[in-house]
CSV table of C-alpha atoms in Angstrom, one decimal:
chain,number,residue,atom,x,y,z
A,1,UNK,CA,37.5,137.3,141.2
A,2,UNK,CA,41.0,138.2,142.0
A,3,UNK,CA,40.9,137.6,145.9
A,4,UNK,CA,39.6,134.0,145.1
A,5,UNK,CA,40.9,132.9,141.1
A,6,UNK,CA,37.9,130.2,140.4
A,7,UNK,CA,38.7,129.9,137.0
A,8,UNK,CA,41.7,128.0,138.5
A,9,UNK,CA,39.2,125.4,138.9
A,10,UNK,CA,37.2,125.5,135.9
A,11,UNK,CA,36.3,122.6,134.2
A,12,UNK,CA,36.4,122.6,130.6
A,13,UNK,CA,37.3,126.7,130.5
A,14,UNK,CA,34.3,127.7,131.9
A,15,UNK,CA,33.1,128.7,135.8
A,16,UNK,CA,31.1,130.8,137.3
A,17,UNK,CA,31.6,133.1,140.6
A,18,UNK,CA,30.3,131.4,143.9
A,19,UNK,CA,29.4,134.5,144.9
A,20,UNK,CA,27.8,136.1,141.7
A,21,UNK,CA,25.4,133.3,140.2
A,22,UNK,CA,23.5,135.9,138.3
A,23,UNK,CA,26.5,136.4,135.9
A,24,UNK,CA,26.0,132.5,134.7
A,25,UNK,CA,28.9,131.2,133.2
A,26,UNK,CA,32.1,132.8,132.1
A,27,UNK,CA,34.8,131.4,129.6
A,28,UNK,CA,38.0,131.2,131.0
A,29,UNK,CA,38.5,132.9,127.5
A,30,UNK,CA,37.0,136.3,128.6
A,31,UNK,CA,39.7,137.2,131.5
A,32,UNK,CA,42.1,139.7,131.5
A,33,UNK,CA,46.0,138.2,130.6
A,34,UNK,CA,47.0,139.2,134.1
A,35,UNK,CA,43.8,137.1,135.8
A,36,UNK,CA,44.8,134.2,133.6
A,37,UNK,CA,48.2,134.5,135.2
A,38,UNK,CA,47.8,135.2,138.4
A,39,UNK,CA,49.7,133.4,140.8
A,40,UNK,CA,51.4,133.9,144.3
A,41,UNK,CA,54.5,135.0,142.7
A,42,UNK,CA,53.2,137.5,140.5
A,43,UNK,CA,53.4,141.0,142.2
A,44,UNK,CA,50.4,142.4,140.3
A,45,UNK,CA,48.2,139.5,141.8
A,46,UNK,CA,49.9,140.2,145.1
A,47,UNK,CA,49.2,144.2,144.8
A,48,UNK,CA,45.5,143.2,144.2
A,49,UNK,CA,45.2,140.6,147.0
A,50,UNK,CA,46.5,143.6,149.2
A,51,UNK,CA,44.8,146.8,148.1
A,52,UNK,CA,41.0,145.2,146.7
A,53,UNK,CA,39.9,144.4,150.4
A,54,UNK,CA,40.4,148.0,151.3
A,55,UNK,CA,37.7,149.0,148.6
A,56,UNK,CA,35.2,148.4,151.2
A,57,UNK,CA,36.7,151.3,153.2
A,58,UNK,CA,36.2,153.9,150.3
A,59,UNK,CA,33.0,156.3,150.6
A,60,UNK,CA,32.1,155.0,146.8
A,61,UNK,CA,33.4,153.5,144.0
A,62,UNK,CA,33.9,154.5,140.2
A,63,UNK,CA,33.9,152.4,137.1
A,64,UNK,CA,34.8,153.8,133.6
A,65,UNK,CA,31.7,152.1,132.4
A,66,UNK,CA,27.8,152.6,131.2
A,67,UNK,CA,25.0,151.4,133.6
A,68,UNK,CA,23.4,150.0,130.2
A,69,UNK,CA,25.9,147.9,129.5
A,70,UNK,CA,27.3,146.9,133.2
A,71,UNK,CA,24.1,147.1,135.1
A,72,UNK,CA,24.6,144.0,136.5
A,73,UNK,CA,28.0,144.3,137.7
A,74,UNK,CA,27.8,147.7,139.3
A,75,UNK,CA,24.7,145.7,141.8
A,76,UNK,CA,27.0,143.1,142.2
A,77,UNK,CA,29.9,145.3,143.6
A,78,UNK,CA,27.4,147.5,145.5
A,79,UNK,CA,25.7,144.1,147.0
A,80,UNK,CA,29.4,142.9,148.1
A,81,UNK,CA,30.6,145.9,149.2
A,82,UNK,CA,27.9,147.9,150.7
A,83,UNK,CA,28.8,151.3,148.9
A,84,UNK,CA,28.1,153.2,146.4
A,85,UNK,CA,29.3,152.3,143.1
A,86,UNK,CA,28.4,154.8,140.1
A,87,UNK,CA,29.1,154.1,136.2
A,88,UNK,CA,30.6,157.6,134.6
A,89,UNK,CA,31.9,156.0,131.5
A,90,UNK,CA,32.9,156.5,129.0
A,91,UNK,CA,36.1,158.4,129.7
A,92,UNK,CA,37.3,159.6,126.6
A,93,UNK,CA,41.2,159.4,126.3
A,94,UNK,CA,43.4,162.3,127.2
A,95,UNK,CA,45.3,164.0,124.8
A,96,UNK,CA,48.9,162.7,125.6
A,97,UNK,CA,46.8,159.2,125.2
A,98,UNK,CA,46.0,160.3,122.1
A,99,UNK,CA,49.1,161.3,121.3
A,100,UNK,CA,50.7,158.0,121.9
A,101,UNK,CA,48.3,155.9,120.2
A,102,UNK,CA,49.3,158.5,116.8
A,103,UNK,CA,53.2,157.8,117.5
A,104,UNK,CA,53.3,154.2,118.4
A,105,UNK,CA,50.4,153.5,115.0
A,106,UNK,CA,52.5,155.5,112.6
A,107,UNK,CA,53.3,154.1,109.2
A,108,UNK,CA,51.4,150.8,109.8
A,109,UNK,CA,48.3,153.1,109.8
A,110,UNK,CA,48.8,154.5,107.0
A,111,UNK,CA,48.8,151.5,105.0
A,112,UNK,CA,45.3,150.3,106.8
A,113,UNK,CA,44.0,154.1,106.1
A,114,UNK,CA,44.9,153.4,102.4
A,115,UNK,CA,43.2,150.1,102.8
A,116,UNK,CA,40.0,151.5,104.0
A,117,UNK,CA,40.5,154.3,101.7
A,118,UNK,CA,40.5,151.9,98.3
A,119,UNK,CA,36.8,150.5,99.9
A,120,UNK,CA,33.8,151.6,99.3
A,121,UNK,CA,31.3,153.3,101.8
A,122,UNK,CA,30.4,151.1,104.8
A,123,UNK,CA,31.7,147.6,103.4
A,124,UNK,CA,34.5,146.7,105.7
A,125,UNK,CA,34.1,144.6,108.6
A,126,UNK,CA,36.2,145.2,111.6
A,127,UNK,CA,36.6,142.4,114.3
A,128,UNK,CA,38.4,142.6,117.3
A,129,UNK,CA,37.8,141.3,120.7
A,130,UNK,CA,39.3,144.0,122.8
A,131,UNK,CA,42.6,144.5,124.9
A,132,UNK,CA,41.6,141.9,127.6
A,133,UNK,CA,39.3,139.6,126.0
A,134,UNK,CA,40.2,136.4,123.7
A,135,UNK,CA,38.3,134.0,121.7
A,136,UNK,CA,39.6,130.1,121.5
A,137,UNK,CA,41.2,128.7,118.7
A,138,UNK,CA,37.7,126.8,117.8
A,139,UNK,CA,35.8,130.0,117.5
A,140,UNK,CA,38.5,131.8,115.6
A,141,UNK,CA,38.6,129.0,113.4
A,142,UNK,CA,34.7,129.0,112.6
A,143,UNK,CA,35.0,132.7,112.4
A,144,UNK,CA,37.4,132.3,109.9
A,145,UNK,CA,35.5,129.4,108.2
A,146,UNK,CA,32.3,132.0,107.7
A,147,UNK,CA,34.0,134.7,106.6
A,148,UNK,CA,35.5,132.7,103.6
A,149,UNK,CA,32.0,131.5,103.0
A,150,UNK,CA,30.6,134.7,102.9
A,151,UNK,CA,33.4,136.0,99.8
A,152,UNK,CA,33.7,139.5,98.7
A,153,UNK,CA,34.1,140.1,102.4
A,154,UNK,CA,36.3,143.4,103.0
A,155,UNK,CA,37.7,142.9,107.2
A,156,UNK,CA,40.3,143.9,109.4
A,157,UNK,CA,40.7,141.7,112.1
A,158,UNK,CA,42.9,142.6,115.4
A,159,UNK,CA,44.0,139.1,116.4
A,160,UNK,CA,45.9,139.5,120.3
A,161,UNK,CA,48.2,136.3,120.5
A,162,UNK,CA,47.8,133.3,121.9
A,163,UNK,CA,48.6,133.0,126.2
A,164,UNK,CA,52.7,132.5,126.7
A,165,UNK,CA,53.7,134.0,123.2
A,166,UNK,CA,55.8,136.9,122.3
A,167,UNK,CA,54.8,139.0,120.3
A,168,UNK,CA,58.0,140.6,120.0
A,169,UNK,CA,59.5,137.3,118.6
A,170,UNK,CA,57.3,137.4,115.6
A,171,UNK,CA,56.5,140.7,114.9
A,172,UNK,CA,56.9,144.2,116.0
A,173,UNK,CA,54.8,145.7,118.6
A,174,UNK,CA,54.0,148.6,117.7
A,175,UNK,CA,52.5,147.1,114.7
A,176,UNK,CA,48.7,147.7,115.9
A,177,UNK,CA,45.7,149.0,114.3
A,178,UNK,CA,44.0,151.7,116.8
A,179,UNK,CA,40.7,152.3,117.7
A,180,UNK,CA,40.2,155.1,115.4
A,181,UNK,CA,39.5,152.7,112.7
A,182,UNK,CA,35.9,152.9,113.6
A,183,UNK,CA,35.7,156.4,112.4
A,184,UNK,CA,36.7,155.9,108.6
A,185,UNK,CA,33.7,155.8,106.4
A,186,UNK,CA,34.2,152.7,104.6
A,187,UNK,CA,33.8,150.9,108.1
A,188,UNK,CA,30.1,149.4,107.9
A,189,UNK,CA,30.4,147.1,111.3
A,190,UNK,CA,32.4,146.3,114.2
A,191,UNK,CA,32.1,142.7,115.7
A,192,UNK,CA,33.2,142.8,118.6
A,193,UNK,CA,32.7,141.0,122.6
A,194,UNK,CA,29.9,143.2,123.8
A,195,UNK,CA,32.0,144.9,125.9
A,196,UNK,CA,33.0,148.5,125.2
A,197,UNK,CA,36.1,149.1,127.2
């Protein structure tokens, strides 16, 4: 995707991969914030138009992934490339990863902890779409629409913002919820992309 950009030409958001028909369509949606900005002036699309042709000069390639879940795009790379490619996900974060996530969360977590902690045993709903993955405005707004429907509702949704907004205008960065939200009892579902990474 990065050596050729089609969702430069997609019509209506959504294209598929000339080369990868099995994947059906994508939403421009689903891409990663650098793909969405990727451009001949960006030196993170130019690092990747350099260095991803080399892959096929590697003795194997390996994706923090599960062959469950990715099955389809570990063939797809191994069909391209002509190497192995191997799934050894999930790596679980190092401990100075760890670390940082507890430093950067600080008092913001707290107050989601004593959220979750007011709730009762598996009633809170947690939505979020993952670092690199967006919904549009549309689907946030019927998501939004059903869970005022639904009432009594307990959620905590992670909402990333919108393409070409600061974050640091409106609020503070480090204001995120991490991960470990997953773990506190009162957290009875996760909606998430699909994805895991």
């Amino acid at each position: 995707m990065w050596l050729n950009l089609p969702h430069q030409k997609a019509e209506n958001f959504v294209f598929t991969m000339p080369d990868f028909q099995e994947g059906g369509n994508l939403d421009v949606s689903q891409l990663n914030p650098s793909l969405l900005e990727a451009d001949s002036n960006d030196p993170y699309t130019n690092f990747n138009w350099k260095n991803l042709p080399n892959w096929i000069n590697s003795d194997g390639i390996l994706f923090n992934t599960i062959e469950g879940l990715d099955k389809l795009g570990l063939t797809y790379f191994h069909r391209k490339l002509g190497i192995p490619v191997w799934a050894i996900g999930p790596i679980p974060w190092t401990v100075s990863n760890k670390q940082r996530v507890d430093n950067e969360a600080g008092e913001e977590t707290e107050k989601f902890i004593k959220f979750l902690d007011e709730k009762e045993e598996k009633s809170v709903l947690y939505i979020s779409f993952g670092s690199q993955n967006r919904i549009s405005a549309s689907q946030m707004m019927e998501l939004a629409k059903a869970l005022d429907k639904a009432n009594r509702v307990n959620f905590i949704w992670v909402v990333r913002p919108p393409l070409g907004f600061d974050i640091n205008m409106e609020f503070r960065a480090e204001e995120w919820f991490p991960v470990e939200i997953l773990a506190h009892k009162s957290v009875g579902a996760f909606l998430t992309h699909c994805g895991w990474n």
